[in-house]
Amino acid sequence: MIRDFISMLNWNKNIRAKLFFLAVLSFFLAVFISIALDNFVAILVGTKTGLLLLIIAFVFFFFMFTRPIVRYLRTLTDGLMSIANGNLDCRVPLLRQDELGDVARNINYMADQLQSMMQRERQIESSKMELITNVSHDLRTPLTSMIGYLNLLNTDDYQNLDEHKRYINNALNKTQQLKKLIDDLFEYTHLTSGAARLSFQTIDIVGLLEQIIIEFEPIAKEYELTVEKVWELKQVYGTVDVEKFVRTIDNLLMNALKFSYKPGEITVLLSEREDHIYIAVENQGKPITKEQEQLLFERFYKAEPSRQDYQVPQGSGLGLSIAKNIVELHGGRMGLEHHEGHFIFFIEIPRVS
């Protein structure tokens, strides 16, 4: 209560103090004017009209003094109605420092928030349409090929057994591509919807990386790539969901495989940095622009491979997005350092002390 009384003393920022001051000022002016007019009327007609003149003068002065406040209230009301009618670009002027000024700031803040929400809704809607378009395109491509090969087989439109086997093998490869796309899409939507439930356990990251690389090396060898491990650590522990963390590293390695110059080398680095574990996958490939760097972690974005190699498995464009979401669910971060075709995809996850 004392605080309210002190705030009232600052009449410039308190509308109650202003109204009180204007009422007192109007009263004294009304008294002065009514006395003068009352004497003047008494001289002319000989009657006393002091009380009536006092009331009229008080109402007149109070009305004139409070007119700017009423006008500003109308401005705020018009602004609110404009915003309510959908004009989210409308902003009310900030002309006062009192409570009405606070109301004006809150109205503008509300309009800003509503405008941001509408923009987010539009972005979400646009993103949904983009997702549907991309999924439809990526599902239709292998499906069309499968239908074509199956039609050829169904009509016996092949010359020999080798061609028959080739058609079957191609159709099978397309079904695997289709399955991988559906699996990636399911995992991506599961991770980004907030429904993912990770099962964390504390493990030795060194041992896990070595196992992943051992399984990856035969695939890399097929594409004339070698894998080099760069770390001196014997053990370093982190708390991870093993299945999803393995998926993250595997996605980074497959990305390096697709976009490396061949023959070439993929380097895997591991180190401890303060309170986190640093893991990086390096490769040398075709340089990309800054705009492409920004898009690499976007869903369904596919960069041009460093060399057209149709034996390299085609991706869904979701691998890096999935990896980034998994790392963030681990409380870490994922990024890219790129300079003239030298790529370093790195992840940082919390380290167990």
GROMACS .gro file of C-alpha atoms in nm, residues 51-334:
model
  284
   51LEU     CA    1  -2.336   2.678  -0.684
   52LEU     CA    2  -2.471   2.626  -1.033
   53LEU     CA    3  -2.185   2.819  -1.188
   54LEU     CA    4  -1.937   2.621  -0.978
   55ILE     CA    5  -2.072   2.289  -1.103
   56ILE     CA    6  -2.081   2.402  -1.466
   57ALA     CA    7  -1.729   2.544  -1.450
   58PHE     CA    8  -1.591   2.232  -1.278
   59VAL     CA    9  -1.746   1.999  -1.538
   60PHE     CA   10  -1.619   2.217  -1.823
   61PHE     CA   11  -1.259   2.238  -1.698
   62PHE     CA   12  -1.243   1.869  -1.600
   63PHE     CA   13  -1.381   1.771  -1.941
   64MET     CA   14  -1.123   1.987  -2.122
   65PHE     CA   15  -0.831   1.863  -1.910
   66THR     CA   16  -0.923   1.493  -1.947
   67ARG     CA   17  -1.004   1.518  -2.316
   68PRO     CA   18  -0.651   1.396  -2.427
   69ILE     CA   19  -0.690   1.091  -2.199
   70VAL     CA   20  -1.030   1.005  -2.349
   71ARG     CA   21  -0.897   1.060  -2.700
   72TYR     CA   22  -0.604   0.823  -2.628
   73LEU     CA   23  -0.846   0.565  -2.489
   74ARG     CA   24  -1.038   0.582  -2.816
   75THR     CA   25  -0.711   0.534  -3.005
   76LEU     CA   26  -0.637   0.220  -2.800
   77THR     CA   27  -0.991   0.092  -2.858
   78ASP     CA   28  -0.965   0.148  -3.233
   79GLY     CA   29  -0.629  -0.029  -3.238
   80LEU     CA   30  -0.769  -0.329  -3.051
   81MET     CA   31  -1.064  -0.351  -3.289
   82SER     CA   32  -0.832  -0.333  -3.588
   83ILE     CA   33  -0.618  -0.616  -3.448
   84ALA     CA   34  -0.930  -0.817  -3.363
   85ASN     CA   35  -1.045  -0.778  -3.726
   86GLY     CA   36  -0.723  -0.938  -3.848
   87ASN     CA   37  -0.494  -0.640  -3.911
   88LEU     CA   38  -0.192  -0.773  -3.722
   89ASP     CA   39   0.032  -0.502  -3.869
   90CYS     CA   40  -0.157  -0.242  -3.665
   91ARG     CA   41   0.033  -0.083  -3.377
   92VAL     CA   42  -0.098   0.180  -3.136
   93PRO     CA   43   0.118   0.488  -3.072
   94LEU     CA   44   0.314   0.504  -2.745
   95LEU     CA   45   0.236   0.860  -2.636
   96ARG     CA   46   0.221   0.828  -2.257
   97GLN     CA   47   0.432   0.705  -1.967
   98ASP     CA   48   0.146   0.613  -1.733
   99GLU     CA   49  -0.078   0.305  -1.709
  100LEU     CA   50  -0.233   0.384  -2.048
  101GLY     CA   51   0.117   0.374  -2.195
  102ASP     CA   52   0.160   0.030  -2.037
  103VAL     CA   53  -0.168  -0.078  -2.194
  104ALA     CA   54  -0.047   0.046  -2.534
  105ARG     CA   55   0.282  -0.145  -2.498
  106ASN     CA   56   0.092  -0.459  -2.401
  107ILE     CA   57  -0.138  -0.421  -2.702
  108ASN     CA   58   0.162  -0.390  -2.933
  109TYR     CA   59   0.330  -0.686  -2.765
  110MET     CA   60   0.012  -0.891  -2.808
  111ALA     CA   61   0.002  -0.795  -3.178
  112ASP     CA   62   0.368  -0.896  -3.217
  113GLN     CA   63   0.302  -1.233  -3.054
  114LEU     CA   64  -0.009  -1.295  -3.263
  115GLN     CA   65   0.179  -1.204  -3.578
  116SER     CA   66   0.464  -1.440  -3.483
  117MET     CA   67   0.217  -1.718  -3.410
  118MET     CA   68   0.045  -1.666  -3.745
  119GLN     CA   69   0.379  -1.671  -3.924
  120ARG     CA   70   0.474  -1.993  -3.744
  121GLU     CA   71   0.138  -2.145  -3.837
  122ARG     CA   72   0.194  -2.051  -4.200
  123GLN     CA   73   0.545  -2.196  -4.188
  124ILE     CA   74   0.414  -2.518  -4.033
  125GLU     CA   75   0.143  -2.544  -4.298
  126SER     CA   76   0.395  -2.474  -4.573
  127SER     CA   77   0.630  -2.728  -4.418
  128LYS     CA   78   0.353  -2.990  -4.412
  129MET     CA   79   0.276  -2.932  -4.779
  130GLU     CA   80   0.646  -2.948  -4.862
  131LEU     CA   81   0.676  -3.271  -4.664
  132ILE     CA   82   0.381  -3.427  -4.847
  133THR     CA   83   0.520  -3.318  -5.185
  134ASN     CA   84   0.870  -3.452  -5.113
  135VAL     CA   85   0.743  -3.778  -4.968
  136SER     CA   86   0.508  -3.831  -5.262
  137HIS     CA   87   0.791  -3.769  -5.510
  138ASP     CA   88   1.043  -3.991  -5.332
  139LEU     CA   89   0.792  -4.273  -5.286
  140ARG     CA   90   0.667  -4.253  -5.643
  141THR     CA   91   1.014  -4.280  -5.803
  142PRO     CA   92   1.110  -4.630  -5.679
  143LEU     CA   93   0.749  -4.745  -5.694
  144THR     CA   94   0.726  -4.651  -6.063
  145SER     CA   95   1.045  -4.846  -6.134
  146MET     CA   96   0.915  -5.149  -5.946
  147ILE     CA   97   0.589  -5.143  -6.141
  148GLY     CA   98   0.783  -5.119  -6.467
  149TYR     CA   99   1.006  -5.417  -6.391
  150LEU     CA  100   0.714  -5.626  -6.262
  151ASN     CA  101   0.513  -5.550  -6.577
  152LEU     CA  102   0.806  -5.665  -6.791
  153LEU     CA  103   0.827  -5.985  -6.589
  154ASN     CA  104   0.451  -6.035  -6.595
  155THR     CA  105   0.440  -6.010  -6.976
  156ASP     CA  106   0.754  -6.224  -7.020
  157ASP     CA  107   0.917  -5.929  -7.196
  158TYR     CA  108   1.278  -6.042  -7.149
  159GLN     CA  109   1.522  -6.214  -7.377
  160ASN     CA  110   1.700  -6.462  -7.152
  161LEU     CA  111   1.739  -6.579  -6.794
  162ASP     CA  112   2.013  -6.325  -6.720
  163GLU     CA  113   1.783  -6.039  -6.815
  164HIS     CA  114   1.505  -6.200  -6.606
  165LYS     CA  115   1.736  -6.209  -6.303
  166ARG     CA  116   1.845  -5.851  -6.366
  167TYR     CA  117   1.484  -5.732  -6.365
  168ILE     CA  118   1.415  -5.916  -6.041
  169ASN     CA  119   1.733  -5.780  -5.882
  170ASN     CA  120   1.650  -5.424  -5.986
  171ALA     CA  121   1.294  -5.454  -5.854
  172LEU     CA  122   1.430  -5.591  -5.526
  173ASN     CA  123   1.674  -5.302  -5.495
  174LYS     CA  124   1.389  -5.056  -5.547
  175THR     CA  125   1.184  -5.226  -5.275
  176GLN     CA  126   1.480  -5.191  -5.037
  177GLN     CA  127   1.512  -4.825  -5.131
  178LEU     CA  128   1.140  -4.777  -5.071
  179LYS     CA  129   1.159  -4.952  -4.734
  180LYS     CA  130   1.456  -4.740  -4.625
  181LEU     CA  131   1.273  -4.420  -4.720
  182ILE     CA  132   0.964  -4.525  -4.523
  183ASP     CA  133   1.180  -4.625  -4.224
  184ASP     CA  134   1.367  -4.293  -4.235
  185LEU     CA  135   1.043  -4.099  -4.265
  186PHE     CA  136   0.891  -4.285  -3.970
  187GLU     CA  137   1.198  -4.227  -3.755
  188TYR     CA  138   1.218  -3.859  -3.850
  189THR     CA  139   0.853  -3.792  -3.764
  190HIS     CA  140   0.892  -3.994  -3.443
  191LEU     CA  141   1.194  -3.790  -3.335
  192THR     CA  142   1.051  -3.449  -3.423
  193SER     CA  143   0.703  -3.512  -3.281
  194GLY     CA  144   0.833  -3.535  -2.924
  195ALA     CA  145   0.710  -3.894  -2.896
  196ALA     CA  146   1.059  -4.046  -2.899
  197ARG     CA  147   1.160  -4.215  -2.575
  198LEU     CA  148   1.532  -4.276  -2.545
  199SER     CA  149   1.680  -4.553  -2.333
  200PHE     CA  150   2.003  -4.410  -2.193
  201GLN     CA  151   2.293  -4.607  -2.059
  202THR     CA  152   2.652  -4.520  -1.975
  203ILE     CA  153   2.895  -4.688  -2.216
  204ASP     CA  154   3.251  -4.660  -2.340
  205ILE     CA  155   3.232  -4.443  -2.653
  206VAL     CA  156   3.577  -4.559  -2.769
  207GLY     CA  157   3.469  -4.923  -2.782
  208LEU     CA  158   3.140  -4.837  -2.951
  209LEU     CA  159   3.312  -4.629  -3.224
  210GLU     CA  160   3.564  -4.903  -3.292
  211GLN     CA  161   3.283  -5.156  -3.336
  212ILE     CA  162   3.093  -4.925  -3.574
  213ILE     CA  163   3.405  -4.866  -3.784
  214ILE     CA  164   3.485  -5.238  -3.804
  215GLU     CA  165   3.138  -5.300  -3.948
  216PHE     CA  166   3.168  -5.004  -4.186
  217GLU     CA  167   3.514  -5.076  -4.329
  218PRO     CA  168   3.403  -5.355  -4.570
  219ILE     CA  169   3.142  -5.120  -4.721
  220ALA     CA  170   3.399  -4.842  -4.755
  221LYS     CA  171   3.644  -5.079  -4.920
  222GLU     CA  172   3.390  -5.158  -5.192
  223TYR     CA  173   3.398  -4.788  -5.290
  224GLU     CA  174   3.777  -4.752  -5.272
  225LEU     CA  175   3.769  -4.568  -4.941
  226THR     CA  176   3.981  -4.626  -4.633
  227VAL     CA  177   3.882  -4.537  -4.276
  228GLU     CA  178   4.136  -4.380  -4.043
  229LYS     CA  179   4.083  -4.358  -3.667
  230VAL     CA  180   4.241  -4.061  -3.490
  231TRP     CA  181   4.236  -4.074  -3.111
  232GLU     CA  182   4.463  -4.165  -2.823
  233LEU     CA  183   4.193  -4.228  -2.564
  234LYS     CA  184   4.167  -4.572  -2.412
  235GLN     CA  185   3.824  -4.513  -2.263
  236VAL     CA  186   3.576  -4.229  -2.242
  237TYR     CA  187   3.226  -4.267  -2.108
  238GLY     CA  188   2.905  -4.105  -2.223
  239THR     CA  189   2.537  -4.160  -2.149
  240VAL     CA  190   2.361  -4.244  -2.476
  241ASP     CA  191   2.081  -4.442  -2.632
  242VAL     CA  192   2.303  -4.699  -2.799
  243GLU     CA  193   2.073  -4.786  -3.089
  244LYS     CA  194   2.006  -4.425  -3.186
  245PHE     CA  195   2.364  -4.315  -3.127
  246VAL     CA  196   2.487  -4.591  -3.357
  247ARG     CA  197   2.235  -4.468  -3.615
  248THR     CA  198   2.382  -4.117  -3.586
  249ILE     CA  199   2.742  -4.228  -3.646
  250ASP     CA  200   2.631  -4.462  -3.925
  251ASN     CA  201   2.447  -4.176  -4.098
  252LEU     CA  202   2.759  -3.957  -4.083
  253LEU     CA  203   2.978  -4.235  -4.223
  254MET     CA  204   2.733  -4.313  -4.505
  255ASN     CA  205   2.712  -3.943  -4.587
  256ALA     CA  206   3.092  -3.928  -4.610
  257LEU     CA  207   3.091  -4.241  -4.828
  258LYS     CA  208   2.844  -4.091  -5.077
  259PHE     CA  209   3.015  -3.754  -5.111
  260SER     CA  210   3.385  -3.843  -5.093
  261TYR     CA  211   3.622  -3.842  -5.386
  262LYS     CA  212   3.701  -4.202  -5.474
  263PRO     CA  213   3.954  -4.338  -5.411
  264GLY     CA  214   3.981  -4.145  -5.088
  265GLU     CA  215   3.986  -4.151  -4.711
  266ILE     CA  216   3.736  -4.099  -4.431
  267THR     CA  217   3.877  -3.989  -4.096
  268VAL     CA  218   3.701  -4.041  -3.763
  269LEU     CA  219   3.821  -3.828  -3.472
  270LEU     CA  220   3.743  -3.861  -3.103
  271SER     CA  221   3.855  -3.637  -2.817
  272GLU     CA  222   3.755  -3.501  -2.477
  273ARG     CA  223   3.687  -3.129  -2.453
  274GLU     CA  224   3.610  -2.993  -2.107
  275ASP     CA  225   3.272  -3.142  -2.014
  276HIS     CA  226   3.180  -3.301  -2.347
  277ILE     CA  227   3.289  -3.563  -2.597
  278TYR     CA  228   3.382  -3.448  -2.948
  279ILE     CA  229   3.336  -3.685  -3.242
  280ALA     CA  230   3.401  -3.582  -3.602
  281VAL     CA  231   3.385  -3.747  -3.943
  282GLU     CA  232   3.609  -3.588  -4.208
  283ASN     CA  233   3.617  -3.642  -4.583
  284GLN     CA  234   3.726  -3.467  -4.901
  285GLY     CA  235   3.463  -3.405  -5.168
  286LYS     CA  236   3.312  -3.159  -5.409
  287PRO     CA  237   3.299  -2.806  -5.256
  288ILE     CA  238   2.958  -2.659  -5.182
  289THR     CA  239   2.831  -2.304  -5.137
  290LYS     CA  240   2.739  -2.133  -4.811
  291GLU     CA  241   2.372  -2.160  -4.908
  292GLN     CA  242   2.409  -2.537  -4.953
  293GLU     CA  243   2.580  -2.562  -4.614
  294GLN     CA  244   2.272  -2.406  -4.453
  295LEU     CA  245   2.047  -2.662  -4.624
  296LEU     CA  246   2.243  -2.980  -4.547
  297PHE     CA  247   2.056  -3.047  -4.223
  298GLU     CA  248   1.717  -2.970  -4.379
  299ARG     CA  249   1.491  -3.267  -4.440
  300PHE     CA  250   1.484  -3.409  -4.793
  301TYR     CA  251   1.771  -3.187  -4.908
  302LYS     CA  252   2.007  -3.385  -5.131
  303ALA     CA  253   2.339  -3.239  -5.238
  304GLU     CA  254   2.505  -3.332  -5.563
  305PRO     CA  255   2.746  -3.625  -5.513
  306SER     CA  256   3.113  -3.566  -5.577
  307ARG     CA  257   3.108  -3.820  -5.856
  308GLN     CA  258   2.816  -3.987  -6.032
  309ASP     CA  259   2.828  -4.339  -5.899
  310TYR     CA  260   2.503  -4.522  -5.946
  311GLN     CA  261   2.618  -4.809  -5.725
  312VAL     CA  262   2.627  -4.582  -5.421
  313PRO     CA  263   2.303  -4.630  -5.223
  314GLN     CA  264   2.060  -4.346  -5.284
  315GLY     CA  265   1.959  -4.160  -4.970
  316SER     CA  266   1.626  -4.024  -4.858
  317GLY     CA  267   1.761  -3.679  -4.772
  318LEU     CA  268   1.669  -3.741  -4.408
  319GLY     CA  269   1.993  -3.891  -4.276
  320LEU     CA  270   2.158  -3.574  -4.147
  321SER     CA  271   1.826  -3.439  -4.012
  322ILE     CA  272   1.773  -3.763  -3.818
  323ALA     CA  273   2.130  -3.754  -3.685
  324LYS     CA  274   2.095  -3.390  -3.575
  325ASN     CA  275   1.766  -3.461  -3.393
  326ILE     CA  276   1.917  -3.762  -3.215
  327VAL     CA  277   2.217  -3.559  -3.099
  328GLU     CA  278   1.992  -3.281  -2.969
  329LEU     CA  279   1.782  -3.536  -2.779
  330HIS     CA  280   2.110  -3.637  -2.611
  331GLY     CA  281   2.160  -3.278  -2.495
  332GLY     CA  282   2.436  -3.220  -2.749
  333ARG     CA  283   2.482  -3.037  -3.074
  334MET     CA  284   2.582  -3.120  -3.430
   0.00000   0.00000   0.00000
